[in-house]
Amino acid sequence: MSKNTDKEPRHVPPRNASWDTKPLQWKPQCQLVIPHRIIRLIMETMAALKIVLLLITNLYVLT
């Protein structure tokens, strides 16, 4: 019986397997979307800081 229960969800998705796979698919997506936004914000802030540093260095060099 244990072998049959192991094979059934993998090959033929029953109700329990479909309900189990849906939350598993949704959770990683939510977890991945948030870090991507954070990474984009960090990259944008880093780019802005680099531009500001370049402007400050250029002003100091000119003066």
GROMACS .gro file of C-alpha atoms in nm:
model
   63
    1MET     CA    1   0.000   0.000   0.000
    2SER     CA    2   0.285   0.239   0.075
    3LYS     CA    3   0.434   0.186  -0.272
    4ASN     CA    4   0.096   0.252  -0.435
    5THR     CA    5   0.044   0.572  -0.236
    6ASP     CA    6   0.393   0.690  -0.334
    7LYS     CA    7   0.337   0.621  -0.705
    8GLU     CA    8  -0.017   0.761  -0.730
    9PRO     CA    9   0.059   1.129  -0.645
   10ARG     CA   10   0.362   1.135  -0.875
   11HIS     CA   11   0.208   0.983  -1.191
   12VAL     CA   12  -0.168   1.043  -1.148
   13PRO     CA   13  -0.230   1.360  -0.942
   14PRO     CA   14  -0.522   1.296  -0.704
   15ARG     CA   15  -0.706   1.568  -0.511
   16ASN     CA   16  -0.458   1.563  -0.223
   17ALA     CA   17  -0.157   1.587  -0.455
   18SER     CA   18  -0.308   1.877  -0.653
   19TRP     CA   19  -0.379   2.065  -0.330
   20ASP     CA   20  -0.029   1.989  -0.203
   21THR     CA   21   0.145   2.097  -0.524
   22LYS     CA   22  -0.049   2.425  -0.561
   23PRO     CA   23   0.067   2.578  -0.230
   24LEU     CA   24   0.423   2.454  -0.296
   25GLN     CA   25   0.417   2.631  -0.635
   26TRP     CA   26   0.266   2.950  -0.490
   27LYS     CA   27   0.497   2.978  -0.190
   28PRO     CA   28   0.829   2.977  -0.384
   29GLN     CA   29   0.687   3.231  -0.632
   30CYS     CA   30   0.595   3.469  -0.349
   31GLN     CA   31   0.932   3.409  -0.185
   32LEU     CA   32   1.116   3.470  -0.514
   33VAL     CA   33   0.919   3.782  -0.612
   34ILE     CA   34   1.003   3.968  -0.291
   35PRO     CA   35   1.384   3.911  -0.310
   36HIS     CA   36   1.383   4.014  -0.679
   37ARG     CA   37   1.219   4.345  -0.583
   38ILE     CA   38   1.463   4.392  -0.297
   39ILE     CA   39   1.758   4.308  -0.526
   40ARG     CA   40   1.630   4.555  -0.788
   41LEU     CA   41   1.595   4.827  -0.524
   42ILE     CA   42   1.945   4.753  -0.393
   43MET     CA   43   2.088   4.761  -0.746
   44GLU     CA   44   1.911   5.092  -0.819
   45THR     CA   45   2.034   5.244  -0.493
   46MET     CA   46   2.387   5.120  -0.560
   47ALA     CA   47   2.379   5.271  -0.911
   48ALA     CA   48   2.248   5.601  -0.768
   49LEU     CA   49   2.522   5.602  -0.501
   50LYS     CA   50   2.787   5.533  -0.766
   51ILE     CA   51   2.657   5.826  -0.977
   52VAL     CA   52   2.655   6.053  -0.672
   53LEU     CA   53   3.008   5.948  -0.579
   54LEU     CA   54   3.126   6.011  -0.936
   55LEU     CA   55   2.966   6.358  -0.934
   56ILE     CA   56   3.122   6.442  -0.597
   57THR     CA   57   3.465   6.320  -0.713
   58ASN     CA   58   3.431   6.519  -1.036
   59LEU     CA   59   3.337   6.833  -0.843
   60TYR     CA   60   3.632   6.786  -0.607
   61VAL     CA   61   3.868   6.726  -0.900
   62LEU     CA   62   3.739   7.032  -1.087
   63THR     CA   63   3.768   7.252  -0.777
   0.00000   0.00000   0.00000
